[in-house]
Coordinates of C-alpha atoms in Angstrom, one line a residue:
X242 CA 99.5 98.7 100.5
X243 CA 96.3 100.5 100.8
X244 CA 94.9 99.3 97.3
X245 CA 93.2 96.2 98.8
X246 CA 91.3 97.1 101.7
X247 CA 87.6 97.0 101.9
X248 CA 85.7 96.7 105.0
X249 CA 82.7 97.1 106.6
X250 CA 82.2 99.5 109.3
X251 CA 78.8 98.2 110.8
X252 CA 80.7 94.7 111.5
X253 CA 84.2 94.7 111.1
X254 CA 84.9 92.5 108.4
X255 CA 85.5 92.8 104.6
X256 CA 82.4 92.6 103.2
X257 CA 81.5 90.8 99.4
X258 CA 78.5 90.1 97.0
X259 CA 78.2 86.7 95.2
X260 CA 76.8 87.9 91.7
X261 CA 78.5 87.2 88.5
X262 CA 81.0 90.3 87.1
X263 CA 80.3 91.7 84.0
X264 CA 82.9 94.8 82.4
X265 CA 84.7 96.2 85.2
X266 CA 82.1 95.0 88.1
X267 CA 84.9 93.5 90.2
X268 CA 85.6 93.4 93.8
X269 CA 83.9 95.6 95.6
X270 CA 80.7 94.0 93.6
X271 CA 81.9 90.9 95.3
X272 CA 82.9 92.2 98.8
X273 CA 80.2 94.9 99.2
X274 CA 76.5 93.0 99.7
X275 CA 77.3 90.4 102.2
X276 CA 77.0 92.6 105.7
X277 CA 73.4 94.2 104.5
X278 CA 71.7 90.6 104.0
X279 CA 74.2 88.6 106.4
X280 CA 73.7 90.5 109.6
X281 CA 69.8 90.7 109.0
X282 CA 70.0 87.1 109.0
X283 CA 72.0 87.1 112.3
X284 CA 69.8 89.4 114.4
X285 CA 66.8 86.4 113.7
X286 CA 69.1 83.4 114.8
X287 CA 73.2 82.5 115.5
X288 CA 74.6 79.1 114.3
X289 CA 75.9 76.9 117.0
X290 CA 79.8 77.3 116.9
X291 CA 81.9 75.2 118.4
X292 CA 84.4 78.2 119.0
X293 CA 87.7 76.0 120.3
X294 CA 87.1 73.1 117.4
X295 CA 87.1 75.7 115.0
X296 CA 89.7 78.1 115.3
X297 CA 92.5 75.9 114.5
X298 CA 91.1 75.0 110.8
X299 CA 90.3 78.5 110.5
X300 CA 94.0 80.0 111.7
X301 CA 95.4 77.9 109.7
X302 CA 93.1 78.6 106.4
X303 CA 94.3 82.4 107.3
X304 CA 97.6 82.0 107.8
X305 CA 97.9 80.3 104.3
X306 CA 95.7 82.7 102.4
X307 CA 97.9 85.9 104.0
X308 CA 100.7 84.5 102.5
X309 CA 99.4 86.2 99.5
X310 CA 99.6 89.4 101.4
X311 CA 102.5 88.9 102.2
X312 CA 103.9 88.6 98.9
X313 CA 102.3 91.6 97.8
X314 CA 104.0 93.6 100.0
X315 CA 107.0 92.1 99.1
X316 CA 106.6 93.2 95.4
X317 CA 105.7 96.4 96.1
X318 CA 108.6 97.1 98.1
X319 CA 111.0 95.2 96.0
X320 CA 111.9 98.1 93.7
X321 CA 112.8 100.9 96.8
X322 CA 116.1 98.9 97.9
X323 CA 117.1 98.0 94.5
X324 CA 117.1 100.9 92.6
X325 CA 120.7 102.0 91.9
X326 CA 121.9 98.4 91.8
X327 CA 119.4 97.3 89.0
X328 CA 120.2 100.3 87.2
X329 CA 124.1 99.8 87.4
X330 CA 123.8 96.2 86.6
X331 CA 121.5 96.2 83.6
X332 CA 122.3 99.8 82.2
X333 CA 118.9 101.1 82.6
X334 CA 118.0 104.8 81.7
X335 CA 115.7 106.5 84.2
X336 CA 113.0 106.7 82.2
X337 CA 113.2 102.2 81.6
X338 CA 113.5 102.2 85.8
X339 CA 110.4 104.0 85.8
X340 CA 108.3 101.8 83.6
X341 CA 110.3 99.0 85.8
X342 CA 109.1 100.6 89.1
X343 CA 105.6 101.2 87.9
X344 CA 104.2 99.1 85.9
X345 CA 103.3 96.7 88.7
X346 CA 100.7 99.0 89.1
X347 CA 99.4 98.1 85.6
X348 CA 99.6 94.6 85.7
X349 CA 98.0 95.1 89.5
X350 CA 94.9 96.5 87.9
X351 CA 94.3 94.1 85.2
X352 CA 94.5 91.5 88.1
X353 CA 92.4 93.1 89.9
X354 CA 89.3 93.4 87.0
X355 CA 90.1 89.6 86.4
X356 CA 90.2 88.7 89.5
X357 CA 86.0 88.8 90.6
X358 CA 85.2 86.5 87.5
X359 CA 88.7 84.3 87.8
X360 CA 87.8 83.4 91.6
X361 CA 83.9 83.1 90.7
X362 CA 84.8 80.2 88.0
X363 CA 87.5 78.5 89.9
X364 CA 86.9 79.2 93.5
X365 CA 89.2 80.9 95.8
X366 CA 91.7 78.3 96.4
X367 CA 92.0 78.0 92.5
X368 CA 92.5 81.9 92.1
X369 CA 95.2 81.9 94.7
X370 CA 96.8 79.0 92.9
X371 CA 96.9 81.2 89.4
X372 CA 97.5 84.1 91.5
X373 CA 100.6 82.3 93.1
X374 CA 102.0 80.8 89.5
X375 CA 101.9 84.0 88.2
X376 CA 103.8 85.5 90.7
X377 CA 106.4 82.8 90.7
X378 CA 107.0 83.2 87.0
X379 CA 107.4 87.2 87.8
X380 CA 109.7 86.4 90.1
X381 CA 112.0 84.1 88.3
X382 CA 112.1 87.0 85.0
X383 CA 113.3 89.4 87.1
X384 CA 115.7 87.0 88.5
X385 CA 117.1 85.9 85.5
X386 CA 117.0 89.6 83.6
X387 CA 119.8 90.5 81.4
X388 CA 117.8 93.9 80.1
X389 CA 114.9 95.8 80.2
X390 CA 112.4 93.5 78.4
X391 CA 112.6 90.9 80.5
X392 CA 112.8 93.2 84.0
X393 CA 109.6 94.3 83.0
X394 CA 107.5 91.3 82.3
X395 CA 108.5 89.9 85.4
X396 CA 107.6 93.0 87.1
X397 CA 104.0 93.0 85.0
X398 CA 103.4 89.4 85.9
X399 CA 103.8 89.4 89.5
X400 CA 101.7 92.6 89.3
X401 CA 98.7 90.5 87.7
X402 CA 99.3 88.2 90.4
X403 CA 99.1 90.7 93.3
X404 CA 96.0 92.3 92.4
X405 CA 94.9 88.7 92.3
X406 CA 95.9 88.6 95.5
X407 CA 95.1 92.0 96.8
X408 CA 90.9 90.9 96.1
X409 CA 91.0 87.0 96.8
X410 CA 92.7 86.6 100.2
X411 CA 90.3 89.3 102.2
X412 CA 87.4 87.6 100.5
X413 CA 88.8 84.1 101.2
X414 CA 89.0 85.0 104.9
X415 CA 86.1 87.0 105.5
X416 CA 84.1 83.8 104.3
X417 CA 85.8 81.7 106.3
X418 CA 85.8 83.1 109.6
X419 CA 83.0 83.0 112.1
X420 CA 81.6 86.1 112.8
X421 CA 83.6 86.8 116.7
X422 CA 86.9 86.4 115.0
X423 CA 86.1 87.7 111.3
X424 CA 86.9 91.4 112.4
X425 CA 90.4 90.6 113.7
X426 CA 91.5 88.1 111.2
X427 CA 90.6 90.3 108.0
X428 CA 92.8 93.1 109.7
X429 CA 95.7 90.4 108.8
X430 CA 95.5 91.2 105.6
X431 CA 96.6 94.5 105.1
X432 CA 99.1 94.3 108.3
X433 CA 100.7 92.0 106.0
X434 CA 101.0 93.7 103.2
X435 CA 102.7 96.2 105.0
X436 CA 105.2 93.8 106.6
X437 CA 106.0 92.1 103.3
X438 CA 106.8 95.6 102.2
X439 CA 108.9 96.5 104.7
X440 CA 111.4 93.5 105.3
X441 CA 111.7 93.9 101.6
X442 CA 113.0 97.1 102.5
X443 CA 115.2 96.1 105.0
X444 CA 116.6 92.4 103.7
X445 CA 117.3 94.0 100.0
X446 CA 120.0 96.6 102.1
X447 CA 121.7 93.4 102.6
X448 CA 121.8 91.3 99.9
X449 CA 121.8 91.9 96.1
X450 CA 118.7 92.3 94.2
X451 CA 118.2 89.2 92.5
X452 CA 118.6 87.5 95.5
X453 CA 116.0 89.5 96.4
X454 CA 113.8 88.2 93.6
X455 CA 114.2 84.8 95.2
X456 CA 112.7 85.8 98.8
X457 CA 109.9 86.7 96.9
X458 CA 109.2 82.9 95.8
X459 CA 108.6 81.7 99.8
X460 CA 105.4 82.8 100.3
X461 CA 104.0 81.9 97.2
X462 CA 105.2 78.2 97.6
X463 CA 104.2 78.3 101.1
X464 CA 101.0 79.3 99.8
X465 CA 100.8 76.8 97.2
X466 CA 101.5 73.8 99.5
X467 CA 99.7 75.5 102.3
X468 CA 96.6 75.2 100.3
X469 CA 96.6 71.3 100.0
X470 CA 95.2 71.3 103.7
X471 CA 92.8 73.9 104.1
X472 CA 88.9 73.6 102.9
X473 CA 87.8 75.8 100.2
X474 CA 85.3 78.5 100.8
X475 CA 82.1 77.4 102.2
X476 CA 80.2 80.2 100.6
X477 CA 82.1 80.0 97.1
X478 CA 81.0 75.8 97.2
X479 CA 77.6 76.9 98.2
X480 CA 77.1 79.5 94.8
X481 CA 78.9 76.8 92.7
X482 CA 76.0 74.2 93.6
X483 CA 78.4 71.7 94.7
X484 CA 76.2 71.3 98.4
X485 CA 77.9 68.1 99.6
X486 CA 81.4 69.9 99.6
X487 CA 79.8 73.1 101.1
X488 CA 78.2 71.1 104.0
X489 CA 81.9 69.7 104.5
X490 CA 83.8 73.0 104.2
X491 CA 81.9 74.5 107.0
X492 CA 81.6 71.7 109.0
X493 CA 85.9 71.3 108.9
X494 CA 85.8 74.9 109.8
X495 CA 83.5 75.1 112.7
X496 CA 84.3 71.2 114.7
X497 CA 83.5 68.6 114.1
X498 CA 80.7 68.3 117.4
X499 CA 79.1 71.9 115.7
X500 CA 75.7 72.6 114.6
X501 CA 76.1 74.2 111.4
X502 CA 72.3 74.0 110.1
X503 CA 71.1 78.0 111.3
X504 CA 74.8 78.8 109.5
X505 CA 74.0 76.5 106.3
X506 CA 70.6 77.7 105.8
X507 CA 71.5 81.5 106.3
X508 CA 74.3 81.3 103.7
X509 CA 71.7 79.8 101.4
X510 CA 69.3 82.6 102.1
X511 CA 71.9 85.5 101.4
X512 CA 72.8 84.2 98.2
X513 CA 69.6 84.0 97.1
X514 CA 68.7 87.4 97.9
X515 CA 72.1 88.8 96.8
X516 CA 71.0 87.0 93.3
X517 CA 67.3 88.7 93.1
X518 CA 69.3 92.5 93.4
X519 CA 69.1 94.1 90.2
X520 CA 72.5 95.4 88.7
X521 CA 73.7 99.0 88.0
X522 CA 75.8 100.2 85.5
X523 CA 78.5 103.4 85.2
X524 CA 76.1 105.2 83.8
X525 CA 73.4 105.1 87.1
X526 CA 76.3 106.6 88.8
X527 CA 75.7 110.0 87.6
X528 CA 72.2 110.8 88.4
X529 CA 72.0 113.3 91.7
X530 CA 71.0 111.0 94.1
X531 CA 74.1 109.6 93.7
X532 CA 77.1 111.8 92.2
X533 CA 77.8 113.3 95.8
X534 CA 79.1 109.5 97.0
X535 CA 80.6 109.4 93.8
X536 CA 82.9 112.5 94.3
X537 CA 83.4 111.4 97.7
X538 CA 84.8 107.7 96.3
X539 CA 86.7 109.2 93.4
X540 CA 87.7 112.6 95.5
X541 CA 89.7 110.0 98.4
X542 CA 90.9 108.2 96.1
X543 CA 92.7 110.8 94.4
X544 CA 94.1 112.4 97.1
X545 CA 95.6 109.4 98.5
X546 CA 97.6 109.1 95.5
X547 CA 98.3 111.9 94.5
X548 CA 99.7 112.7 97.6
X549 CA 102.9 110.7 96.5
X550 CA 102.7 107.6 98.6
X551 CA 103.8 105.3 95.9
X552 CA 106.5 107.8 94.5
X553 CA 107.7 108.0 98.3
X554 CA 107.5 103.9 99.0
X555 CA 108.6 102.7 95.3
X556 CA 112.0 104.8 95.2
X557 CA 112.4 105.9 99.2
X558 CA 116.3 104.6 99.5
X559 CA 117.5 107.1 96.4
X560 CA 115.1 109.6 97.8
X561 CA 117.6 109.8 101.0
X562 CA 120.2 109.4 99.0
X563 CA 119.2 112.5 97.4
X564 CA 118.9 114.0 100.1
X565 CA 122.9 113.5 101.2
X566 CA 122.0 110.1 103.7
X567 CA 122.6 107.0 103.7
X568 CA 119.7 105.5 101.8
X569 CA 119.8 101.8 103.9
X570 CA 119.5 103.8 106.6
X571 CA 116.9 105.5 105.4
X572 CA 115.0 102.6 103.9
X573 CA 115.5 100.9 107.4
X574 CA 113.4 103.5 109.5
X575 CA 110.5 103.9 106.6
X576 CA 110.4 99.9 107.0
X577 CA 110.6 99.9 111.1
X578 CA 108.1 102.8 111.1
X579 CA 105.2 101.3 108.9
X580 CA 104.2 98.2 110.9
X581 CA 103.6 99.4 114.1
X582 CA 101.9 103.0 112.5
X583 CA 99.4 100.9 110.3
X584 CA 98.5 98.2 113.6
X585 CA 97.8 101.7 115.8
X586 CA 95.4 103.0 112.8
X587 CA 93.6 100.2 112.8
X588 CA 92.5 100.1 116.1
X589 CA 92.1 103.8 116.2
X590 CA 90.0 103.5 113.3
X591 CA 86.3 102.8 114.9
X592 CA 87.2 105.1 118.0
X593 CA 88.0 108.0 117.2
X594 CA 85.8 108.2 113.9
X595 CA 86.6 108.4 110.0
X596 CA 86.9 112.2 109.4
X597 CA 89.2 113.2 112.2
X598 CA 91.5 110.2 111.7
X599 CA 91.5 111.1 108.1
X600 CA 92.5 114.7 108.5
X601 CA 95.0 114.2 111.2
X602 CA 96.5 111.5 108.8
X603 CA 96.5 114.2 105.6
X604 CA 97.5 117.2 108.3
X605 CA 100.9 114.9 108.8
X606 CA 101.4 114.1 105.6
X607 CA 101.5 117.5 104.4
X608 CA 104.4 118.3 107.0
X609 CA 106.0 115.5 106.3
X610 CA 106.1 116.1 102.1
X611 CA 106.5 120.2 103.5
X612 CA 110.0 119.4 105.5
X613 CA 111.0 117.1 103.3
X614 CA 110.3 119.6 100.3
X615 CA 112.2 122.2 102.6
X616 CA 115.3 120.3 103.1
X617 CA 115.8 119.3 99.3
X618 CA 115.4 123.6 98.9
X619 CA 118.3 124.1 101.8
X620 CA 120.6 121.9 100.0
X621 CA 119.6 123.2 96.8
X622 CA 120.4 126.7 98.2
X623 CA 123.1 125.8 100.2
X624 CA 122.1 126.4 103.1
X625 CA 122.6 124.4 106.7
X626 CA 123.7 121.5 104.6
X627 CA 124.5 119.4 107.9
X628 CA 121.1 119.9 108.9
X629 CA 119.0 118.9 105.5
X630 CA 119.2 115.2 105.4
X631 CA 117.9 114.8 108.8
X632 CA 114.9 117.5 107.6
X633 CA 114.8 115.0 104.6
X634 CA 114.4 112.0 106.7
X635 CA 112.1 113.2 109.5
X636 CA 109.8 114.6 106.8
X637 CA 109.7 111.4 104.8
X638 CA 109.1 109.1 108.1
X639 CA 106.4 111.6 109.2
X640 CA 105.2 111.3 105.9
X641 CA 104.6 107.4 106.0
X642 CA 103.4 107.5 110.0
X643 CA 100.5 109.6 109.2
X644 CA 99.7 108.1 105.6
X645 CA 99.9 104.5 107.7
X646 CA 97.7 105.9 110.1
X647 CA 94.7 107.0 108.2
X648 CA 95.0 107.7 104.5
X649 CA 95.8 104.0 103.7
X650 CA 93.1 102.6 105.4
X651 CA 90.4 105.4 105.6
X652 CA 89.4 105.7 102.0
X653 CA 88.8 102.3 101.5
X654 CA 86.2 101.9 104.2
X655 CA 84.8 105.3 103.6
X656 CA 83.9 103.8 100.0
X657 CA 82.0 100.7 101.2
X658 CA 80.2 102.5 103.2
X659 CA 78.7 105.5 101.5
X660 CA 77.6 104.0 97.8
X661 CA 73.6 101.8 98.0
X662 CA 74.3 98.5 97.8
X663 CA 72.6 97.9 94.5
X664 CA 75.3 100.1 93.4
X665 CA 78.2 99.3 95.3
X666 CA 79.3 96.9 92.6
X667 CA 79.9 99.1 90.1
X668 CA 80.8 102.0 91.9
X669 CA 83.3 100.1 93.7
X670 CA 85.2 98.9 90.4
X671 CA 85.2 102.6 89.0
X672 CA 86.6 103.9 92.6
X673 CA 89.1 101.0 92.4
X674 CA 90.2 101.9 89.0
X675 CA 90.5 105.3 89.8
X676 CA 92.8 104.6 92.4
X677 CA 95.4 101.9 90.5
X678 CA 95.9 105.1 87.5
X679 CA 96.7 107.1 90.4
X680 CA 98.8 104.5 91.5
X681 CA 100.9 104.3 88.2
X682 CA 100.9 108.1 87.5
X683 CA 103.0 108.9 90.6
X684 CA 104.6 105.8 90.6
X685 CA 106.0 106.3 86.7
X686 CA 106.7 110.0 87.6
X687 CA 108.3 110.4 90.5
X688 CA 111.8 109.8 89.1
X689 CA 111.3 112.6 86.3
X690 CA 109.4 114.8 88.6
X691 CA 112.8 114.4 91.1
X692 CA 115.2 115.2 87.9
X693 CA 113.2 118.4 87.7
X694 CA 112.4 119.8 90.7
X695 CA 113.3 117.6 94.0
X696 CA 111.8 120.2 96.4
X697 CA 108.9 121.1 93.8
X698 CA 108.2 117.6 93.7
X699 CA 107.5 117.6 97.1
X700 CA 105.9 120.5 97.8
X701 CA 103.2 119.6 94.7
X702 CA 102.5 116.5 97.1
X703 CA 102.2 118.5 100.8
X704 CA 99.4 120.8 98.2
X705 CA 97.4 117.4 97.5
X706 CA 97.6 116.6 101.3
X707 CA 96.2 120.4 102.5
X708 CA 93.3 120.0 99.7
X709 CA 92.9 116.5 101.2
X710 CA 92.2 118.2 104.7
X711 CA 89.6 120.7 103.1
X712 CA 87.9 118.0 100.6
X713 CA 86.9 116.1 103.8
X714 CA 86.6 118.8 106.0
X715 CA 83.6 120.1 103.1
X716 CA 82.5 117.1 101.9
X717 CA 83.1 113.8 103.5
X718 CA 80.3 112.8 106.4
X719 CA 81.2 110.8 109.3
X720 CA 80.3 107.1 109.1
X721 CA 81.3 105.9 112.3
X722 CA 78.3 104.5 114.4
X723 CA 76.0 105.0 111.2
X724 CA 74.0 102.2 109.8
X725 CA 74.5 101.9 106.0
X726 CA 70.8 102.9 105.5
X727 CA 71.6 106.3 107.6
X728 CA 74.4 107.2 106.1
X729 CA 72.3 107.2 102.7
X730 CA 69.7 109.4 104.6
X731 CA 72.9 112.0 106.0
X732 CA 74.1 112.3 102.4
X733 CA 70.6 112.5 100.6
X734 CA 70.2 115.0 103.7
X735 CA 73.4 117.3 102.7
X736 CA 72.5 116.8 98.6
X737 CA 68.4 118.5 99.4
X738 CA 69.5 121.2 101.4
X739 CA 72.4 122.2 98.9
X740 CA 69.6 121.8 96.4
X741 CA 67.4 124.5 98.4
X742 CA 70.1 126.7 99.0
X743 CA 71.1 126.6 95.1

């Protein structure tokens, strides 16, 4: 999903802070401060890589920590498939598939306020591990469900375990990677988020849906074994004091014949700068020189959400259904759709700039949500019944194209790039938890909203996606090309001149 992204703009990679969390100062405390101090360091010297001795340890380190991307897409789209079975099965009112189908989301954000301070202590590989466990015991509660109590603990606890997840693995690889593959290797992580989300689609149209639960245990035990043979981050090792270890770490990762002494040394200086920064709290966040980032954060967030993507992904196969289709079918084309949608946005993303991809991608969303919305009113009416469902299904797969394209990505590196970075941290965990109550509010009401209105459901959403075009058409500032430092000086710019003008 989009929930876990975070990069930076200026390099290309996910971006992190090394200072201790306290209240809700979670990831983006973590993944913000690294690029500012980092690639000043850079620009004075380069480390001697050996590139070819390095990029097996470091493929493989990736491919192990994506498994936990993996398996949060596979959580997330476990409940679109398996709707109508789980409910026939265990009796379950529409209002307990709900709370089924949503409170990942909950469970997702506690994860992701524990997970700074979890991975802090016990060091990446450690946080996966709990991250993993939890998951697995999710898993096997939903697998072995005979009612709603049981349905939705599993649910909740593989939803800790994601938002584990959704913070750990894009840190874990950003810190591994040396800086001419970091870009491309971070992008894994949200590419497999997606694909874990869309085979569950398609497998769970095939088989039943606590068989289904069981797919979900192969990447976390790949993961769990995988971890046995990679090195734990060098950067994690070299906060935690343990210097031998670090000194090892990045020597595994970069060959064996490599010069790691210019790296070594500017790890040690960025971490001791990150540590002098003083912190921020909520509060800070509401004088004026900063409350214009702050709607901007909160303002994308919003609109992302509220624009029904997780109402649309969580429940897509009775949505078609609904709609008089088949809903494997259906589910089949949102999956097929999704990969190859999210893979063109991201190399769109530093080309063609932040605000146009971001209002092409909420321009297509509202037309998908506005033909979908259309056909539920034709059927509704009774009108060209034989040509509704296909309305339905070209609105919802226009719908997920454009939202892949932009609106999942977009936000999220429009937030780590427009907040200081002495208040990134903070502003960051506020944006974040912003997002994850958006997340559960459409997620828990989609169904209800449905029983009420199918068509009013949807045209509510195409309305969030037209405000989305005029919020950023108004308010958001294009980043692309910008230093962090000038995009400060555009927005403290805009906030004078409205100051004059008021």
């Amino acid at each position: 999903m989009a929930i876990g992204e975070c990069i930076d703009v200026e390099n290309g990679e996910i971006i992190r802070n090394n200072n201790s969390l306290e209240d809700l100062e979670q990831p983006f405390i973590k993944q913000v401060k690294i690029v500012a101090y980092e690639d000043e360091e850079s620009e004075g010297g380069s480390s001697s890589v050996d590139e070819s001795g390095s990029v097996g340890v470091v493929l493989l380190s990736t491919f192990v920590a994506v498994c936990g991307s993996f398996e949060f897409g596979s959580c997330v789209g476990f409940s679109a498939p398996t709707q109508s079975a789980i409910r026939e099965n265990l009796n379950l009112s529409l209002a307990q598939y709900s709370l089924f189908g949503s409170i990942v989301t909950i469970g997702a954000m506690v994860g992701a306020i524990t997970s700074g301070r979890i991975s802090d202590f016990i060091g990446r590989k450690g946080a996966m591990r709990i991250s993993a466990g939890f998951c697995i015991t999710g898993w096997l509660a939903v697998y072995l469900a005979k009612g709603a109590m049981s349905l939705d603990m599993g649910r909740l606890f593989t939803g800790y375990g994601i938002g584990i997840f959704s913070y750990v693995v894009p840190i874990y690889i950003a810190e591994i990677s040396p800086k001419h593959l970091r870009g491309g290797l971070t992008t894994l992580n949200q590419l497999m988020i997606v694909l874990g989300g869309s085979l569950a689609f398609i497998i769970g149209t095939t088989i039943s849906w606590r068989s289904l639960a069981l797919t979900g245990l192969v990447p976390c035990i790949v993961l769990l074994v995988g971890l046995h043979f990679v090195p734990e981050s060098p950067r994690w090792l070299a906060k935690a004091g343990h210097e031998k270890e670090f000194q090892a770490a990045l020597q595994r990762l970069r060959g064996k014949g490599a010069d790691i002494t210019s790296e070594a040394a500017e790890i040690q200086v960025y971490i001791e700068t990150l540590q002098s920064l003083p912190k921020a709290s909520i509060i800070d966040l509401f004088q004026s020189k900063y409350i214009r980032s702050v709607v901007i954060g909160v303002g994308l967030m919003i609109f992302q959400q509220f624009g029904g993507i997780n109402g649309i992904g969580f429940y897509v196969s009775e949505t078609f259904t609904e709609a008089g289709l088949s809903g494997n079918t259906g589910t089949i084309a949102y999956a097929c759709v999704q990969v190859p949608i999210t893979i063109m946005g991201a190399i769109l993303m530093d080309r063609t700039g932040r605000r146009p991809l971001i209002m092409v991608s909420a321009t297509g969303t509202f037309l998908g949500c506005f033909m979908a919305g259309a056909s539920f009113l034709l059927k509704d009416q009774g009108l060209l019944l034989e040509w509704a469902p296909l309305i339905a299904v070209a609105g919802v797969l226009i719908f997920i194209a454009s939202f892949s394209i932009g609106m999942g990505a977009v936000p999220w590196v429009i937030m780590s790039e427009i907040f200081p970075i002495h208040v990134k941290g903070v502003a960051g965990s506020m944006v974040v938890m912003v997002n994850w109550l958006g997340a559960w509010a459409i997620s828990y009401t989609y169904n209800f909203f449905m029983s009420w209105s199918a068509y009013g459901t949807y045209f509510i959403y195409s309305g969030f996606s037209l405000l989305a075009v005029l919020f950023v058409a108004i308010l958001v500032p294009e980043t692309k090309g910008k230093t962090l430092e000038e995009i400060q000086v555009c927005i403290n710019a805009d906030r004078r001149k409205n100051q004059v003008l008021n």
